[in-house]
Amino acid sequence: MTLYLIKILIFPGLLFLFILSLIGEYYDRKLYARMQNRVGPPWFQPVADFIKLLGKELIIPLNADARIFKILPVFACVATIVAYLYIPLFSKTSLLPFNGDIIFVLYMLTLPTLSYALAGWYSRSPYALIGSTRVLTQLFAYEVPLFMAVLAPAILASSWSFSELITFYQTHNWLWLVNILGFIVAMITLQGKLEKVPFDIPEAETEIVAGVFTEYTGPLYAYFRLAMNMQTIAGASLVAAVFLPFGFGSCLIVNFVIYILKIAFILFLLALMRTLFARLRIDQMLVFCWKYLAPIALAQITLNIIIKAWL
Amino acid sequence: MKIVDRIVNWARLKSPWVIHFNTGACNACDIEIVASITPTYDLERFGSLLKGTPRHADVLLCSGPVTRQLKDRLVRIYEQMPEPKFVVAVGTCACSGGVFNGCYSMLSGIDEAIPVSMYIPGCPASPDAIIDGVVKLLKEYEKSLKDKK
Ligand code: SF4
């Protein structure tokens, strides 16, 4: 029982995720800066930002619903942490494995997005309102290709659970390489889920101030930022577990290093995308997701079904 | 409690997020402010980010001598910023009215509307001067904290 609690609260649970998310933010910002030929922020920057926001005054708008306004940031954090506990990181099973946990994690990772939308709605500010409608519109664009892309490897392994999926790919060496199309789709849609350029339409600074977070100050905004960072790590871990299912050998330390390398690689790709592209319009995003990404994901599923007939 | 205060103050010094507001400048100062956040000057070295909303910002960069039309809005934006907050007047106009001094539709300087923590002269103030000003503001803040103790 105590061991379980330690695992959930410290390693590889809450505290580990917290530290990793701060490191992830620094890594992302530094890479972004270096790709623009800048020096970039110092290493303690995410910590300083977080503490500073915690120490600032908290303003709640008069017509906002105070209770929900305060609960939503925490809710977003908790949903992400719960999702993270169910993803296998460097051992074959996660902390709390059960059959169907892939679908569970996907749904858990949708909850922060919904809480952003609700946060915009309950702020009662026009900018936040536009932001929240954009969050929801975008959700309908990327969610379907992401689900299809993640489910394709699971179809090949004919299992909805992470541990069985990993075991399957371990017995069939190099078979995970056929999921490369799905991996690309998942990376692009993950960028949409994390609301970063080119899909930062919901918080487009130049158009709608700060989107759904317009009215959030101080500690509450800090929690939203934290949720965003943790979502980045959780999303990257999900993609790593499903599309790069290797490095789950017997030596835990080697596995851990491989896990960190995988996350670093995925964050690198995300930062690269952020640097290369400019923001799309919401209608362009919808068309892109439904016209190109969804058929590619569908092609991946078809391919996997054909391969499965062969095996 | 003291250690907590110290850490929070350290964090405040290391992450000054700015918001930019044009209070009736001729636009040259605004271009210089925008230039100072481009990759060439790289304000992020000091942990600075440009924010779109006053709710997230710590430093309000104002340029221009506050037109009478804008005064109420400027005060409102200032009041929307959470404490602790600082105002930096960028450009000669923002400091003292500059070429617009005495104009019937203008106040002469930001400090007639809201309290200012730092003045950066120049017509227009160059990006180097703006960055220097913000860094000096942080140093002053650090010193004032020390004096308080
Ligand atoms: S100080 Fe000079 S450049 Fe700046 S707003 Fe005034 S007139 Fe324009």
Tab-separated table of C-alpha atoms and ligand atoms in Angstrom:
chain	number	residue	atom	x	y	z
A	1	MET	CA	0.000	0.000	0.000
A	2	THR	CA	2.731	2.467	1.000
A	3	LEU	CA	4.762	1.429	-2.020
A	4	TYR	CA	1.735	2.133	-4.156
A	5	LEU	CA	1.281	5.557	-2.640
A	6	ILE	CA	4.961	6.373	-3.140
A	7	LYS	CA	4.675	5.294	-6.742
A	8	ILE	CA	1.614	7.444	-7.329
A	9	LEU	CA	2.786	10.514	-5.460
A	10	ILE	CA	6.509	10.554	-6.131
A	11	PHE	CA	7.968	8.286	-8.766
A	12	PRO	CA	6.815	7.815	-11.496
A	13	GLY	CA	3.694	9.710	-10.507
A	14	LEU	CA	2.911	13.217	-9.386
A	15	LEU	CA	6.261	14.711	-8.420
A	16	PHE	CA	8.129	13.098	-11.270
A	17	LEU	CA	5.568	14.387	-13.756
A	18	PHE	CA	5.764	17.868	-12.222
A	19	ILE	CA	9.552	18.026	-12.534
A	20	LEU	CA	9.551	16.465	-15.975
A	21	SER	CA	6.948	18.952	-17.212
A	22	LEU	CA	9.045	21.910	-16.049
A	23	ILE	CA	12.140	20.445	-17.701
A	24	GLY	CA	10.056	19.802	-20.800
A	25	GLU	CA	8.957	23.438	-20.956
A	26	TYR	CA	12.533	24.646	-20.643
A	27	TYR	CA	13.706	22.189	-23.299
A	28	ASP	CA	10.953	23.273	-25.660
A	29	ARG	CA	11.560	26.988	-25.194
A	30	LYS	CA	15.319	26.663	-25.452
A	31	LEU	CA	15.081	24.622	-28.649
A	32	TYR	CA	12.622	27.115	-30.079
A	33	ALA	CA	14.991	29.961	-29.246
A	34	ARG	CA	18.035	28.207	-30.637
A	35	MET	CA	16.215	27.459	-33.889
A	36	GLN	CA	15.535	31.197	-34.182
A	37	ASN	CA	19.206	31.975	-33.527
A	38	ARG	CA	18.478	33.368	-30.071
A	39	VAL	CA	20.039	32.639	-26.711
A	40	GLY	CA	16.779	31.662	-25.099
A	41	PRO	CA	15.681	31.535	-21.469
A	42	PRO	CA	17.953	30.403	-18.611
A	43	TRP	CA	17.448	26.929	-17.171
A	44	PHE	CA	15.399	28.011	-14.158
A	45	GLN	CA	12.896	29.949	-16.262
A	46	PRO	CA	9.852	27.641	-15.954
A	47	VAL	CA	10.360	27.421	-12.178
A	48	ALA	CA	10.629	31.206	-11.890
A	49	ASP	CA	7.505	31.695	-14.006
A	50	PHE	CA	5.563	29.199	-11.935
A	51	ILE	CA	6.575	30.679	-8.583
A	52	LYS	CA	6.018	34.222	-9.756
A	53	LEU	CA	2.507	33.408	-10.946
A	54	LEU	CA	1.754	31.703	-7.640
A	55	GLY	CA	2.824	34.861	-5.819
A	56	LYS	CA	0.685	37.249	-7.800
A	57	GLU	CA	-2.638	38.793	-6.912
A	58	LEU	CA	-5.710	36.765	-7.786
A	59	ILE	CA	-8.432	38.655	-9.598
A	60	ILE	CA	-11.790	37.048	-10.256
A	61	PRO	CA	-14.039	38.929	-12.685
A	62	LEU	CA	-17.301	40.160	-11.180
A	63	ASN	CA	-19.649	38.276	-13.463
A	64	ALA	CA	-17.626	35.095	-13.581
A	65	ASP	CA	-18.858	32.105	-11.621
A	66	ALA	CA	-16.238	32.149	-8.866
A	67	ARG	CA	-16.485	28.536	-7.765
A	68	ILE	CA	-16.174	26.941	-11.195
A	69	PHE	CA	-13.645	29.577	-12.213
A	70	LYS	CA	-11.399	28.384	-9.393
A	71	ILE	CA	-11.989	24.640	-9.768
A	72	LEU	CA	-11.288	24.331	-13.499
A	73	PRO	CA	-7.473	24.794	-13.462
A	74	VAL	CA	-7.097	22.170	-10.757
A	75	PHE	CA	-9.458	19.899	-12.626
A	76	ALA	CA	-7.321	20.170	-15.763
A	77	CYS	CA	-4.187	19.289	-13.769
A	78	VAL	CA	-5.806	16.323	-12.066
A	79	ALA	CA	-7.195	14.884	-15.290
A	80	THR	CA	-3.737	15.000	-16.859
A	81	ILE	CA	-2.074	13.380	-13.864
A	82	VAL	CA	-4.635	10.591	-13.825
A	83	ALA	CA	-4.051	9.970	-17.518
A	84	TYR	CA	-0.304	9.849	-16.906
A	85	LEU	CA	-0.655	7.178	-14.212
A	86	TYR	CA	-2.194	4.805	-16.737
A	87	ILE	CA	0.539	5.116	-19.377
A	88	PRO	CA	3.410	2.610	-19.202
A	89	LEU	CA	6.625	4.631	-19.117
A	90	PHE	CA	9.624	2.356	-18.731
A	91	SER	CA	8.140	-0.924	-17.662
A	92	LYS	CA	5.701	-2.996	-19.636
A	93	THR	CA	2.788	-2.289	-17.346
A	94	SER	CA	1.630	1.040	-16.060
A	95	LEU	CA	0.888	1.677	-12.398
A	96	LEU	CA	-2.760	0.730	-12.731
A	97	PRO	CA	-3.151	-1.446	-15.814
A	98	PHE	CA	-6.499	-2.769	-17.000
A	99	ASN	CA	-7.928	-3.888	-20.296
A	100	GLY	CA	-8.901	-0.884	-22.394
A	101	ASP	CA	-6.568	1.644	-20.806
A	102	ILE	CA	-5.543	3.095	-24.197
A	103	ILE	CA	-9.069	4.399	-24.717
A	104	PHE	CA	-9.254	5.544	-21.119
A	105	VAL	CA	-6.042	7.587	-21.468
A	106	LEU	CA	-7.243	9.156	-24.712
A	107	TYR	CA	-10.460	10.268	-23.022
A	108	MET	CA	-8.644	11.485	-19.928
A	109	LEU	CA	-6.411	13.637	-22.123
A	110	THR	CA	-9.516	15.206	-23.676
A	111	LEU	CA	-10.715	16.480	-20.298
A	112	PRO	CA	-8.142	19.301	-19.953
A	113	THR	CA	-9.231	20.639	-23.328
A	114	LEU	CA	-12.837	20.597	-22.185
A	115	SER	CA	-11.898	22.398	-19.007
A	116	TYR	CA	-10.159	25.102	-21.057
A	117	ALA	CA	-13.368	25.542	-23.018
A	118	LEU	CA	-15.446	25.739	-19.837
A	119	ALA	CA	-12.946	28.179	-18.346
A	120	GLY	CA	-13.465	30.462	-21.313
A	121	TRP	CA	-17.210	30.103	-21.018
A	122	TYR	CA	-17.347	30.885	-17.295
A	123	SER	CA	-15.001	33.885	-17.578
A	124	ARG	CA	-17.817	35.827	-19.239
A	125	SER	CA	-15.430	37.831	-21.358
A	126	PRO	CA	-15.922	38.159	-25.124
A	127	TYR	CA	-12.338	37.179	-25.911
A	128	ALA	CA	-12.516	34.148	-23.674
A	129	LEU	CA	-15.850	33.211	-25.218
A	130	ILE	CA	-14.433	33.301	-28.748
A	131	GLY	CA	-11.475	31.324	-27.463
A	132	SER	CA	-13.659	28.629	-25.987
A	133	THR	CA	-15.706	28.204	-29.166
A	134	ARG	CA	-12.431	27.869	-31.034
A	135	VAL	CA	-11.159	25.290	-28.552
A	136	LEU	CA	-14.265	23.193	-29.134
A	137	THR	CA	-14.187	23.586	-32.916
A	138	GLN	CA	-10.554	22.573	-32.941
A	139	LEU	CA	-11.309	19.625	-30.667
A	140	PHE	CA	-13.671	18.217	-33.280
A	141	ALA	CA	-11.009	18.638	-35.942
A	142	TYR	CA	-8.035	16.876	-34.362
A	143	GLU	CA	-9.662	14.417	-32.028
A	144	VAL	CA	-10.926	11.992	-34.677
A	145	PRO	CA	-7.621	11.636	-36.612
A	146	LEU	CA	-5.758	11.289	-33.315
A	147	PHE	CA	-8.048	8.527	-32.095
A	148	MET	CA	-7.841	6.697	-35.421
A	149	ALA	CA	-4.055	7.021	-35.536
A	150	VAL	CA	-3.606	5.692	-32.015
A	151	LEU	CA	-6.061	2.857	-32.518
A	152	ALA	CA	-4.318	1.566	-35.659
A	153	PRO	CA	-1.366	-0.032	-33.799
A	154	ALA	CA	-3.841	-1.420	-31.293
A	155	ILE	CA	-5.803	-3.077	-34.094
A	156	LEU	CA	-2.618	-4.747	-35.304
A	157	ALA	CA	-1.934	-6.034	-31.811
A	158	SER	CA	-5.643	-6.855	-31.374
A	159	SER	CA	-5.734	-5.471	-27.876
A	160	TRP	CA	-6.905	-2.282	-26.177
A	161	SER	CA	-4.412	-2.498	-23.356
A	162	PHE	CA	-0.966	-0.976	-23.294
A	163	SER	CA	0.815	-3.962	-21.793
A	164	GLU	CA	-0.528	-6.435	-24.356
A	165	LEU	CA	0.272	-4.000	-27.171
A	166	ILE	CA	3.863	-3.670	-25.976
A	167	THR	CA	4.224	-7.429	-25.553
A	168	PHE	CA	2.931	-7.936	-29.076
A	169	TYR	CA	5.439	-5.539	-30.608
A	170	GLN	CA	8.208	-7.074	-28.542
A	171	THR	CA	7.548	-10.503	-29.984
A	172	HIS	CA	7.325	-9.073	-33.518
A	173	ASN	CA	10.548	-7.116	-33.805
A	174	TRP	CA	10.494	-4.010	-36.000
A	175	LEU	CA	6.804	-4.442	-36.801
A	176	TRP	CA	6.133	-1.065	-35.166
A	177	LEU	CA	7.776	0.526	-38.212
A	178	VAL	CA	4.609	-0.028	-40.271
A	179	ASN	CA	2.841	2.494	-38.039
A	180	ILE	CA	4.943	5.362	-39.312
A	181	LEU	CA	2.021	7.070	-41.096
A	182	GLY	CA	-0.021	6.906	-37.927
A	183	PHE	CA	2.922	8.317	-35.996
A	184	ILE	CA	3.054	11.358	-38.275
A	185	VAL	CA	-0.688	11.933	-37.947
A	186	ALA	CA	-0.461	11.542	-34.174
A	187	MET	CA	2.371	14.061	-33.948
A	188	ILE	CA	0.471	16.674	-35.956
A	189	THR	CA	-2.741	16.185	-34.018
A	190	LEU	CA	-0.831	16.218	-30.742
A	191	GLN	CA	0.381	19.665	-31.702
A	192	GLY	CA	-3.270	20.625	-32.137
A	193	LYS	CA	-4.175	19.132	-28.789
A	194	LEU	CA	-1.445	21.134	-27.073
A	195	GLU	CA	-2.627	24.293	-28.854
A	196	LYS	CA	0.784	25.271	-30.134
A	197	VAL	CA	1.735	26.912	-33.422
A	198	PRO	CA	0.494	26.198	-36.119
A	199	PHE	CA	-2.647	25.202	-34.217
A	200	ASP	CA	-2.626	27.863	-31.500
A	201	ILE	CA	-5.853	29.265	-32.890
A	202	PRO	CA	-7.681	29.171	-29.512
A	203	GLU	CA	-5.177	31.501	-27.851
A	204	ALA	CA	-4.020	33.509	-30.838
A	205	GLU	CA	-2.471	36.523	-29.106
A	206	THR	CA	-2.726	38.830	-32.056
A	207	GLU	CA	-6.427	38.151	-32.575
A	208	ILE	CA	-8.171	37.349	-29.322
A	209	VAL	CA	-5.756	38.532	-26.598
A	210	ALA	CA	-5.103	35.240	-24.810
A	211	GLY	CA	-8.176	33.242	-25.736
A	212	VAL	CA	-9.712	31.217	-22.944
A	213	PHE	CA	-7.081	32.305	-20.425
A	214	THR	CA	-7.740	36.028	-20.899
A	215	GLU	CA	-9.296	36.511	-17.461
A	216	TYR	CA	-7.075	34.141	-15.528
A	217	THR	CA	-4.518	35.706	-13.222
A	218	GLY	CA	-1.839	34.569	-10.838
A	219	PRO	CA	-2.100	31.124	-9.224
A	220	LEU	CA	-4.993	29.926	-11.362
A	221	TYR	CA	-3.124	30.746	-14.542
A	222	ALA	CA	-0.070	29.008	-13.119
A	223	TYR	CA	-2.111	25.825	-12.736
A	224	PHE	CA	-3.367	26.120	-16.292
A	225	ARG	CA	0.179	26.482	-17.559
A	226	LEU	CA	1.200	23.517	-15.472
A	227	ALA	CA	-1.670	21.479	-16.885
A	228	MET	CA	-0.553	22.459	-20.374
A	229	ASN	CA	3.026	21.358	-19.683
A	230	MET	CA	1.943	18.122	-18.084
A	231	GLN	CA	-0.347	17.481	-21.019
A	232	THR	CA	2.669	17.847	-23.291
A	233	ILE	CA	4.561	15.194	-21.344
A	234	ALA	CA	1.547	12.901	-21.022
A	235	GLY	CA	0.755	13.205	-24.727
A	236	ALA	CA	4.377	12.537	-25.649
A	237	SER	CA	4.428	9.494	-23.350
A	238	LEU	CA	1.252	8.188	-24.941
A	239	VAL	CA	2.707	8.530	-28.445
A	240	ALA	CA	5.980	6.985	-27.265
A	241	ALA	CA	4.219	4.000	-25.708
A	242	VAL	CA	1.994	3.326	-28.698
A	243	PHE	CA	4.211	4.147	-31.668
A	244	LEU	CA	7.701	3.524	-30.323
A	245	PRO	CA	7.127	0.343	-28.323
A	246	PHE	CA	10.741	-0.669	-27.800
A	247	GLY	CA	13.171	-0.421	-24.929
A	248	PHE	CA	11.088	-2.319	-22.393
A	249	GLY	CA	13.838	-4.781	-21.535
A	250	SER	CA	14.752	-6.179	-18.161
A	251	CYS	CA	17.106	-3.422	-16.987
A	252	LEU	CA	15.007	-0.598	-15.569
A	253	ILE	CA	17.731	2.051	-15.766
A	254	VAL	CA	18.316	1.451	-19.470
A	255	ASN	CA	14.558	1.573	-19.992
A	256	PHE	CA	14.394	4.863	-18.141
A	257	VAL	CA	17.116	6.405	-20.306
A	258	ILE	CA	15.367	5.168	-23.439
A	259	TYR	CA	12.093	6.661	-22.186
A	260	ILE	CA	13.717	10.058	-21.624
A	261	LEU	CA	15.310	9.896	-25.086
A	262	LYS	CA	11.955	9.085	-26.661
A	263	ILE	CA	10.282	12.026	-24.914
A	264	ALA	CA	13.154	14.299	-25.944
A	265	PHE	CA	12.793	13.168	-29.543
A	266	ILE	CA	9.053	13.788	-29.601
A	267	LEU	CA	9.393	17.193	-27.941
A	268	PHE	CA	12.066	18.044	-30.478
A	269	LEU	CA	9.674	17.249	-33.319
A	270	LEU	CA	6.978	19.380	-31.692
A	271	ALA	CA	9.376	22.313	-31.274
A	272	LEU	CA	10.513	21.922	-34.869
A	273	MET	CA	6.915	22.131	-36.058
A	274	ARG	CA	6.378	25.193	-33.884
A	275	THR	CA	9.337	26.934	-35.490
A	276	LEU	CA	8.650	25.978	-39.079
A	277	PHE	CA	5.008	26.911	-39.455
A	278	ALA	CA	2.841	29.973	-38.933
A	279	ARG	CA	-0.642	29.959	-37.471
A	280	LEU	CA	-3.465	28.589	-39.588
A	281	ARG	CA	-7.006	29.930	-39.661
A	282	ILE	CA	-9.628	27.837	-37.928
A	283	ASP	CA	-11.304	26.837	-41.213
A	284	GLN	CA	-7.955	25.863	-42.744
A	285	MET	CA	-7.286	23.730	-39.700
A	286	LEU	CA	-10.655	21.978	-40.014
A	287	VAL	CA	-10.149	21.318	-43.713
A	288	PHE	CA	-6.608	20.081	-43.134
A	289	CYS	CA	-7.610	17.670	-40.400
A	290	TRP	CA	-10.657	16.230	-42.126
A	291	LYS	CA	-9.399	16.224	-45.709
A	292	TYR	CA	-5.853	15.006	-45.213
A	293	LEU	CA	-5.166	13.688	-41.727
A	294	ALA	CA	-8.313	11.601	-41.312
A	295	PRO	CA	-7.845	9.734	-44.653
A	296	ILE	CA	-4.180	9.110	-43.845
A	297	ALA	CA	-5.155	7.666	-40.478
A	298	LEU	CA	-7.808	5.565	-42.219
A	299	ALA	CA	-5.168	4.317	-44.683
A	300	GLN	CA	-3.026	3.308	-41.720
A	301	ILE	CA	-5.895	1.317	-40.234
A	302	THR	CA	-6.562	-0.408	-43.578
A	303	LEU	CA	-2.877	-1.231	-43.951
A	304	ASN	CA	-2.785	-2.714	-40.480
A	305	ILE	CA	-5.839	-4.856	-41.148
A	306	ILE	CA	-4.192	-6.218	-44.320
A	307	ILE	CA	-0.935	-6.947	-42.491
A	308	LYS	CA	-2.893	-8.627	-39.749
A	309	ALA	CA	-4.400	-11.027	-42.271
A	310	TRP	CA	-0.851	-11.992	-43.241
A	311	LEU	CA	0.515	-12.604	-39.788
B	1	MET	CA	8.047	32.805	6.004
B	2	LYS	CA	11.122	34.822	5.147
B	3	ILE	CA	12.513	32.175	2.847
B	4	VAL	CA	9.225	31.979	0.952
B	5	ASP	CA	9.275	35.740	0.455
B	6	ARG	CA	12.833	35.556	-0.799
B	7	ILE	CA	11.992	32.859	-3.316
B	8	VAL	CA	8.948	34.732	-4.588
B	9	ASN	CA	10.967	37.913	-4.991
B	10	TRP	CA	13.672	36.049	-6.848
B	11	ALA	CA	11.034	34.603	-9.176
B	12	ARG	CA	9.541	38.054	-9.771
B	13	LEU	CA	12.918	39.421	-10.768
B	14	LYS	CA	13.529	36.561	-13.135
B	15	SER	CA	10.279	36.575	-15.035
B	16	PRO	CA	8.990	40.034	-15.948
B	17	TRP	CA	6.226	39.554	-18.484
B	18	VAL	CA	5.457	42.667	-20.442
B	19	ILE	CA	2.417	44.058	-22.177
B	20	HIS	CA	2.653	46.844	-24.691
B	21	PHE	CA	0.108	49.645	-24.876
B	22	ASN	CA	0.148	52.543	-27.322
B	23	THR	CA	-1.126	55.610	-25.484
B	24	GLY	CA	-1.085	57.891	-28.493
B	25	ALA	CA	2.481	57.630	-29.714
B	26	CYS	CA	3.488	58.590	-33.245
B	27	ASN	CA	4.121	54.842	-33.722
B	28	ALA	CA	7.917	55.028	-33.864
B	29	CYS	CA	8.286	54.086	-30.223
B	30	ASP	CA	5.913	51.154	-30.736
B	31	ILE	CA	7.997	49.867	-33.579
B	32	GLU	CA	11.065	50.062	-31.371
B	33	ILE	CA	9.282	48.171	-28.588
B	34	VAL	CA	8.254	45.482	-31.037
B	35	ALA	CA	11.810	45.425	-32.380
B	36	SER	CA	13.148	44.771	-28.897
B	37	ILE	CA	11.256	41.477	-28.690
B	38	THR	CA	12.524	40.184	-32.043
B	39	PRO	CA	15.172	37.443	-32.143
B	40	THR	CA	17.929	40.009	-32.732
B	41	TYR	CA	17.532	41.499	-29.263
B	42	ASP	CA	16.008	38.454	-27.582
B	43	LEU	CA	14.231	39.683	-24.464
B	44	GLU	CA	13.615	36.088	-23.421
B	45	ARG	CA	17.181	35.983	-22.095
B	46	PHE	CA	15.811	37.867	-19.091
B	47	GLY	CA	12.749	35.674	-18.889
B	48	SER	CA	10.577	38.317	-20.491
B	49	LEU	CA	7.597	37.316	-22.588
B	50	LEU	CA	5.200	39.535	-24.472
B	51	LYS	CA	1.690	38.886	-23.226
B	52	GLY	CA	-1.563	39.825	-24.869
B	53	THR	CA	-3.618	40.466	-21.770
B	54	PRO	CA	-2.973	42.778	-18.805
B	55	ARG	CA	-4.095	39.986	-16.502
B	56	HIS	CA	-0.900	38.019	-17.171
B	57	ALA	CA	1.557	40.908	-17.319
B	58	ASP	CA	3.865	42.436	-14.730
B	59	VAL	CA	5.255	45.350	-16.691
B	60	LEU	CA	3.173	47.790	-18.717
B	61	LEU	CA	5.202	49.378	-21.510
B	62	CYS	CA	3.497	52.627	-22.507
B	63	SER	CA	4.525	54.769	-25.417
B	64	GLY	CA	3.107	58.197	-26.132
B	65	PRO	CA	1.717	61.136	-24.226
B	66	VAL	CA	-1.780	59.821	-23.281
B	67	THR	CA	-4.476	61.389	-25.378
B	68	ARG	CA	-7.521	62.561	-23.429
B	69	GLN	CA	-9.597	59.910	-25.188
B	70	LEU	CA	-7.262	57.179	-24.003
B	71	LYS	CA	-6.836	58.235	-20.416
B	72	ASP	CA	-9.767	56.239	-19.033
B	73	ARG	CA	-8.736	53.162	-20.950
B	74	LEU	CA	-5.163	53.431	-19.749
B	75	VAL	CA	-6.318	53.650	-16.147
B	76	ARG	CA	-8.615	50.705	-16.666
B	77	ILE	CA	-5.857	48.558	-18.176
B	78	TYR	CA	-3.563	49.541	-15.339
B	79	GLU	CA	-6.162	48.521	-12.785
B	80	GLN	CA	-6.715	45.187	-14.484
B	81	MET	CA	-3.130	44.154	-13.910
B	82	PRO	CA	-2.597	42.045	-10.793
B	83	GLU	CA	-0.182	43.286	-8.112
B	84	PRO	CA	2.806	43.703	-8.075
B	85	LYS	CA	2.913	45.741	-11.280
B	86	PHE	CA	5.223	48.274	-12.869
B	87	VAL	CA	4.773	50.907	-15.527
B	88	VAL	CA	7.551	51.885	-17.892
B	89	ALA	CA	7.231	55.060	-19.955
B	90	VAL	CA	8.980	54.533	-23.277
B	91	GLY	CA	10.019	57.559	-25.313
B	92	THR	CA	10.271	61.263	-24.625
B	93	CYS	CA	6.559	61.731	-25.228
B	94	ALA	CA	5.672	59.219	-22.557
B	95	CYS	CA	8.095	60.856	-20.136
B	96	SER	CA	7.135	64.473	-20.563
B	97	GLY	CA	4.865	65.003	-23.529
B	98	GLY	CA	7.732	65.615	-25.928
B	99	VAL	CA	6.734	67.276	-29.161
B	100	PHE	CA	3.089	67.024	-28.177
B	101	ASN	CA	3.563	68.960	-24.968
B	102	GLY	CA	0.816	71.536	-24.514
B	103	CYS	CA	-1.358	70.078	-27.214
B	104	TYR	CA	-5.074	70.607	-26.462
B	105	SER	CA	-5.974	66.916	-26.806
B	106	MET	CA	-3.051	65.463	-24.872
B	107	LEU	CA	-1.852	65.127	-21.321
B	108	SER	CA	1.875	65.570	-20.935
B	109	GLY	CA	3.242	62.189	-19.995
B	110	ILE	CA	2.041	58.908	-18.541
B	111	ASP	CA	2.572	60.002	-14.948
B	112	GLU	CA	-0.387	62.374	-15.176
B	113	ALA	CA	-2.639	59.350	-15.481
B	114	ILE	CA	-0.974	56.475	-13.606
B	115	PRO	CA	2.151	56.100	-11.428
B	116	VAL	CA	5.309	55.362	-13.427
B	117	SER	CA	8.240	53.316	-12.158
B	118	MET	CA	10.790	53.926	-14.897
B	119	TYR	CA	11.305	56.537	-17.633
B	120	ILE	CA	13.151	55.728	-20.843
B	121	PRO	CA	13.879	58.862	-22.905
B	122	GLY	CA	14.672	58.928	-26.605
B	123	CYS	CA	12.772	59.908	-29.712
B	124	PRO	CA	12.272	57.103	-30.416
B	125	ALA	CA	13.875	55.129	-27.570
B	126	SER	CA	16.109	52.489	-29.139
B	127	PRO	CA	15.572	48.796	-28.356
B	128	ASP	CA	18.865	48.728	-26.467
B	129	ALA	CA	17.643	51.559	-24.267
B	130	ILE	CA	14.318	49.791	-23.671
B	131	ILE	CA	15.986	46.533	-22.646
B	132	ASP	CA	18.448	48.436	-20.496
B	133	GLY	CA	15.551	50.264	-18.871
B	134	VAL	CA	13.656	47.090	-18.030
B	135	VAL	CA	16.770	45.471	-16.589
B	136	LYS	CA	17.478	48.594	-14.507
B	137	LEU	CA	13.884	48.568	-13.300
B	138	LEU	CA	14.371	45.029	-12.020
B	139	LYS	CA	17.607	46.031	-10.297
B	140	GLU	CA	15.889	48.997	-8.642
B	141	TYR	CA	13.114	46.738	-7.460
B	142	GLU	CA	15.664	44.344	-5.985
B	143	LYS	CA	17.365	47.230	-4.207
B	144	SER	CA	14.125	48.605	-2.830
B	145	LEU	CA	13.297	45.170	-1.444
B	146	LYS	CA	16.671	45.058	0.273
B	147	ASP	CA	16.211	48.545	1.702
B	148	LYS	CA	12.859	47.552	3.119
B	149	LYS	CA	14.550	44.831	5.118
C	1	SF4	S1	9.062	59.988	-28.359
C	1	SF4	FE1	9.309	60.520	-30.498
C	1	SF4	S2	9.176	58.578	-31.564
C	1	SF4	FE2	8.346	58.262	-29.516
C	1	SF4	S3	6.170	58.578	-29.744
C	1	SF4	FE3	7.050	60.546	-29.156
C	1	SF4	S4	7.433	61.590	-31.081
C	1	SF4	FE4	7.117	59.425	-31.575
